[in-house]
């Protein structure tokens, strides 16, 4: 049910990390989660991930999506009442449609911004982008082949990646399409998100995490500090070789000046 009771049961601060694949969102969200003060941001509303979280809650999202949303917010927050989640552009429309269909957060006349703020009070928007679009496409092409979207010690690849210029170029265009979805969304709701640049996050990790915490008005306890990154970067000699080869074979497909 909506109304005052619904708002009182929600944390004081909510935020969403808006992203597309291979933008460095894991590096950002893992860093925020590691502070133990910024929620536990994951893709709780990714359709294929909902079954696991729903089982933990004992709630069927297909029957009561509003209860699932509230259950996630109430159980995936940190002690200081902060909840965060990650959202990819490719399922943004589906997520908004399901929130609207729940009827607890709004109706057909409710704007997307109002809908989200009803489900996630005091919602703030973060957006992480990658300036070097070719390296992002290379990372995507590689992950599509290996099945490894997050480098972890206990995970093995499906198969060895092979240089595929068609797949790389396709990944470039797909990234452009998905970024445009976010561009259009923020233009529609008239919100300017706090932007995090992946390259800056890598170059000055601690300062960037602190900047995000400041935006979210989250203070770390006295004496606490931001630890080293817990996410391993994928870039290596294979990535560098692929980049040089793609630029040599497809010079018109990508302009370094554009990203």
Short mmCIF file of C-alpha atoms in Angstrom, two decimals:
data_model
loop_
_atom_site.label_atom_id
_atom_site.label_comp_id
_atom_site.label_asym_id
_atom_site.label_seq_id
_atom_site.Cartn_x
_atom_site.Cartn_y
_atom_site.Cartn_z
CA UNK A 1 0.00 0.00 0.00
CA UNK A 2 1.12 3.54 -0.71
CA UNK A 3 0.82 6.72 1.29
CA UNK A 4 2.59 7.86 4.43
CA UNK A 5 3.17 4.36 5.82
CA UNK A 6 4.96 3.35 2.63
CA UNK A 7 7.27 6.37 2.80
CA UNK A 8 8.03 5.84 6.49
CA UNK A 9 9.12 2.28 5.84
CA UNK A 10 11.64 3.38 3.23
CA UNK A 11 15.21 4.46 3.97
CA UNK A 12 16.10 8.11 4.30
CA UNK A 13 18.20 8.08 1.13
CA UNK A 14 17.97 6.09 -2.10
CA UNK A 15 20.10 6.27 -5.21
CA UNK A 16 20.36 4.54 -8.57
CA UNK A 17 23.49 3.97 -10.64
CA UNK A 18 22.47 4.38 -14.28
CA UNK A 19 24.78 2.59 -16.66
CA UNK A 20 25.35 0.41 -19.71
CA UNK A 21 27.56 -2.70 -19.98
CA UNK A 22 31.33 -2.28 -19.61
CA UNK A 23 31.14 1.25 -18.22
CA UNK A 24 32.92 0.42 -14.99
CA UNK A 25 29.77 0.19 -12.90
CA UNK A 26 31.06 -2.82 -10.95
CA UNK A 27 34.16 -0.87 -9.96
CA UNK A 28 31.93 1.95 -8.73
CA UNK A 29 29.25 -0.08 -6.97
CA UNK A 30 31.74 -2.44 -5.34
CA UNK A 31 33.59 0.59 -4.02
CA UNK A 32 30.42 2.12 -2.63
CA UNK A 33 29.32 -1.15 -1.06
CA UNK A 34 32.76 -1.61 0.49
CA UNK A 35 32.29 1.57 2.55
CA UNK A 36 29.42 -0.16 4.40
CA UNK A 37 27.63 3.18 4.40
CA UNK A 38 26.23 3.39 0.86
CA UNK A 39 23.84 0.49 0.61
CA UNK A 40 24.54 -2.71 -1.30
CA UNK A 41 24.02 -1.56 -4.91
CA UNK A 42 23.34 -4.43 -7.29
CA UNK A 43 20.92 -5.16 -10.14
CA UNK A 44 18.06 -6.18 -7.89
CA UNK A 45 15.53 -5.43 -10.64
CA UNK A 46 17.26 -7.26 -13.48
CA UNK A 47 14.55 -9.75 -14.51
CA UNK A 48 16.83 -12.81 -14.53
CA UNK A 49 18.22 -11.92 -11.08
CA UNK A 50 14.89 -11.39 -9.37
CA UNK A 51 14.19 -15.08 -8.75
CA UNK A 52 17.14 -15.38 -6.35
CA UNK A 53 16.29 -12.24 -4.40
CA UNK A 54 12.59 -13.10 -4.40
CA UNK A 55 13.38 -16.51 -2.89
CA UNK A 56 15.27 -14.78 -0.08
CA UNK A 57 12.24 -12.59 0.60
CA UNK A 58 9.61 -15.27 0.10
CA UNK A 59 7.80 -12.99 -2.35
CA UNK A 60 6.68 -13.69 -5.91
CA UNK A 61 7.35 -10.54 -8.01
CA UNK A 62 4.86 -11.72 -10.62
CA UNK A 63 2.10 -11.68 -8.00
CA UNK A 64 3.06 -8.59 -5.99
CA UNK A 65 5.82 -6.51 -7.57
CA UNK A 66 5.29 -3.64 -5.14
CA UNK A 67 5.96 -5.98 -2.21
CA UNK A 68 9.11 -7.21 -3.94
CA UNK A 69 10.37 -3.65 -4.43
CA UNK A 70 9.69 -2.74 -0.81
CA UNK A 71 11.23 -5.97 0.40
CA UNK A 72 14.43 -5.30 -1.52
CA UNK A 73 14.66 -1.72 -0.26
CA UNK A 74 14.08 -2.76 3.34
CA UNK A 75 16.57 -5.65 3.36
CA UNK A 76 19.34 -4.38 1.09
CA UNK A 77 20.06 -1.13 2.88
CA UNK A 78 22.96 -0.37 5.20
CA UNK A 79 22.53 0.47 8.88
CA UNK A 80 22.47 4.19 8.13
CA UNK A 81 19.30 3.65 6.08
CA UNK A 82 20.84 4.04 2.61
CA UNK A 83 19.63 1.95 -0.31
CA UNK A 84 21.22 1.87 -3.75
CA UNK A 85 20.67 -0.14 -6.90
CA UNK A 86 22.06 -0.41 -10.40
CA UNK A 87 20.00 -0.09 -13.56
CA UNK A 88 20.98 -0.85 -17.15
CA UNK A 89 19.39 1.10 -19.98
CA UNK A 90 18.34 -2.01 -21.88
CA UNK A 91 15.69 -2.93 -19.28
CA UNK A 92 14.81 0.59 -18.11
CA UNK A 93 11.48 0.69 -19.96
CA UNK A 94 10.48 -2.75 -18.70
CA UNK A 95 11.31 -1.74 -15.13
CA UNK A 96 9.25 1.44 -15.36
CA UNK A 97 6.35 -0.51 -16.87
CA UNK A 98 6.38 -3.01 -14.00
CA UNK A 99 6.51 -0.24 -11.39
CA UNK A 100 3.54 1.42 -13.07
CA UNK A 101 1.61 -1.84 -13.37
CA UNK A 102 2.00 -2.41 -9.62
CA UNK A 103 -0.37 0.58 -9.10
CA UNK A 104 1.16 1.34 -5.69
CA UNK A 105 3.65 3.89 -7.00
CA UNK A 106 1.56 5.68 -9.59
CA UNK A 107 -0.73 5.27 -12.56
CA UNK A 108 -0.73 5.93 -16.29
CA UNK A 109 -0.62 9.69 -15.67
CA UNK A 110 2.31 9.57 -13.24
CA UNK A 111 5.57 10.81 -14.71
CA UNK A 112 8.58 8.51 -14.75
CA UNK A 113 10.36 10.71 -12.22
CA UNK A 114 7.40 10.76 -9.83
CA UNK A 115 7.00 7.01 -10.25
CA UNK A 116 10.62 6.32 -9.31
CA UNK A 117 10.58 8.75 -6.39
CA UNK A 118 7.43 7.14 -5.04
CA UNK A 119 9.08 3.72 -5.08
CA UNK A 120 12.44 5.07 -3.91
CA UNK A 121 11.98 8.23 -1.79
CA UNK A 122 14.70 10.89 -1.85
CA UNK A 123 16.07 9.21 -4.95
CA UNK A 124 19.30 10.54 -6.42
CA UNK A 125 20.71 9.66 -9.81
CA UNK A 126 24.29 8.64 -10.58
CA UNK A 127 25.49 7.95 -14.09
CA UNK A 128 28.79 6.29 -14.89
CA UNK A 129 30.15 6.69 -18.41
CA UNK A 130 33.28 5.62 -20.22
CA UNK A 131 35.06 8.28 -22.25
CA UNK A 132 37.02 5.86 -24.44
CA UNK A 133 34.21 4.19 -26.37
CA UNK A 134 36.42 1.85 -28.39
CA UNK A 135 37.93 0.30 -25.29
CA UNK A 136 34.43 -0.12 -23.94
CA UNK A 137 33.42 -1.91 -27.15
CA UNK A 138 36.52 -4.11 -26.98
CA UNK A 139 35.62 -5.05 -23.42
CA UNK A 140 32.06 -5.85 -24.46
CA UNK A 141 33.15 -7.99 -27.41
CA UNK A 142 35.52 -9.89 -25.18
CA UNK A 143 32.94 -10.46 -22.45
CA UNK A 144 30.40 -11.69 -24.99
CA UNK A 145 32.85 -14.37 -26.06
CA UNK A 146 34.21 -15.39 -22.67
CA UNK A 147 30.99 -15.03 -20.70
CA UNK A 148 33.02 -13.25 -18.03
CA UNK A 149 31.38 -9.90 -17.28
CA UNK A 150 33.13 -9.44 -13.96
CA UNK A 151 36.70 -10.64 -13.41
CA UNK A 152 36.75 -12.83 -10.30
CA UNK A 153 39.24 -15.43 -9.08
CA UNK A 154 36.67 -18.22 -8.87
CA UNK A 155 35.23 -17.72 -12.36
CA UNK A 156 36.52 -19.34 -15.55
CA UNK A 157 35.92 -18.27 -19.14
CA UNK A 158 33.60 -20.11 -21.54
CA UNK A 159 36.11 -19.91 -24.38
CA UNK A 160 39.20 -18.00 -25.41
CA UNK A 161 38.34 -14.64 -27.01
CA UNK A 162 39.17 -14.09 -30.67
CA UNK A 163 39.60 -10.77 -32.47
CA UNK A 164 36.30 -10.10 -34.24
CA UNK A 165 36.10 -6.65 -35.88
CA UNK A 166 32.43 -7.10 -36.77
CA UNK A 167 31.52 -7.85 -33.16
CA UNK A 168 33.61 -4.91 -31.94
CA UNK A 169 31.94 -2.50 -34.37
CA UNK A 170 28.53 -3.90 -33.44
CA UNK A 171 29.39 -3.31 -29.77
CA UNK A 172 30.34 0.29 -30.57
CA UNK A 173 26.97 0.96 -32.17
CA UNK A 174 25.06 -0.84 -29.42
CA UNK A 175 26.79 1.26 -26.75
CA UNK A 176 25.79 4.42 -28.62
CA UNK A 177 22.18 3.22 -28.73
CA UNK A 178 22.10 2.40 -25.03
CA UNK A 179 23.72 5.69 -24.00
CA UNK A 180 21.07 7.50 -26.03
CA UNK A 181 18.38 5.75 -23.97
CA UNK A 182 19.81 7.37 -20.85
CA UNK A 183 20.28 10.72 -22.60
CA UNK A 184 16.62 10.70 -23.64
CA UNK A 185 15.47 9.54 -20.20
CA UNK A 186 17.23 12.31 -18.29
CA UNK A 187 16.07 14.88 -20.80
CA UNK A 188 12.50 13.64 -20.35
CA UNK A 189 12.53 13.79 -16.55
CA UNK A 190 14.54 17.03 -16.57
CA UNK A 191 17.20 15.73 -14.20
CA UNK A 192 20.96 16.18 -14.47
CA UNK A 193 22.56 13.11 -12.86
CA UNK A 194 25.85 13.17 -10.99
CA UNK A 195 28.26 11.91 -13.63
CA UNK A 196 31.17 9.61 -12.85
CA UNK A 197 33.77 9.03 -15.54
CA UNK A 198 35.29 5.56 -15.57
CA UNK A 199 38.73 6.81 -16.53
CA UNK A 200 38.78 9.23 -13.58
CA UNK A 201 37.54 6.49 -11.27
CA UNK A 202 40.50 4.33 -12.31
CA UNK A 203 43.01 7.18 -12.11
CA UNK A 204 41.89 8.57 -8.74
CA UNK A 205 39.72 5.90 -7.18
CA UNK A 206 39.59 7.18 -3.61
CA UNK A 207 38.84 10.79 -4.53
CA UNK A 208 36.11 9.74 -6.97
CA UNK A 209 34.40 7.50 -4.40
CA UNK A 210 34.53 10.35 -1.89
CA UNK A 211 32.97 12.71 -4.48
CA UNK A 212 30.08 10.28 -4.95
CA UNK A 213 29.61 9.93 -1.19
CA UNK A 214 29.52 13.72 -0.87
CA UNK A 215 26.87 13.92 -3.59
CA UNK A 216 24.82 11.34 -1.70
CA UNK A 217 25.42 13.23 1.58
CA UNK A 218 26.95 10.14 3.14
CA UNK A 219 29.64 10.60 5.78
CA UNK A 220 32.09 7.89 6.71
CA UNK A 221 32.73 7.24 10.41
CA UNK A 222 35.67 9.07 11.98
CA UNK A 223 38.90 7.36 11.03
CA UNK A 224 37.31 5.37 8.20
CA UNK A 225 38.80 5.52 4.72
CA UNK A 226 38.06 4.25 1.23
CA UNK A 227 39.95 1.01 0.68
CA UNK A 228 41.61 -0.16 -2.55
CA UNK A 229 39.44 -1.36 -5.46
CA UNK A 230 37.90 -4.79 -4.96
CA UNK A 231 37.11 -5.21 -8.67
CA UNK A 232 39.79 -6.38 -11.12
CA UNK A 233 40.09 -4.48 -14.39
CA UNK A 234 39.86 -6.60 -17.54
CA UNK A 235 42.24 -4.55 -19.75
CA UNK A 236 45.49 -6.32 -20.62
CA UNK A 237 47.79 -7.05 -23.57
CA UNK A 238 44.93 -8.67 -25.51
CA UNK A 239 42.90 -5.48 -25.22
CA UNK A 240 45.82 -3.34 -26.36
CA UNK A 241 46.52 -5.62 -29.33
CA UNK A 242 42.86 -5.63 -30.36
CA UNK A 243 42.68 -1.84 -30.15
CA UNK A 244 45.69 -1.35 -32.43
CA UNK A 245 44.42 -3.94 -34.90
CA UNK A 246 40.89 -2.55 -35.04
CA UNK A 247 42.13 1.00 -35.64
CA UNK A 248 44.34 -0.31 -38.45
CA UNK A 249 41.65 -2.46 -40.10
CA UNK A 250 38.59 -0.24 -39.50
CA UNK A 251 39.94 3.34 -39.45
CA UNK A 252 36.59 4.84 -40.43
CA UNK A 253 34.60 2.96 -37.78
CA UNK A 254 35.92 4.94 -34.85
CA UNK A 255 37.29 8.40 -34.24
CA UNK A 256 39.52 8.70 -31.13
CA UNK A 257 38.42 12.33 -30.80
CA UNK A 258 34.85 11.16 -30.18
CA UNK A 259 35.76 9.04 -27.17
#
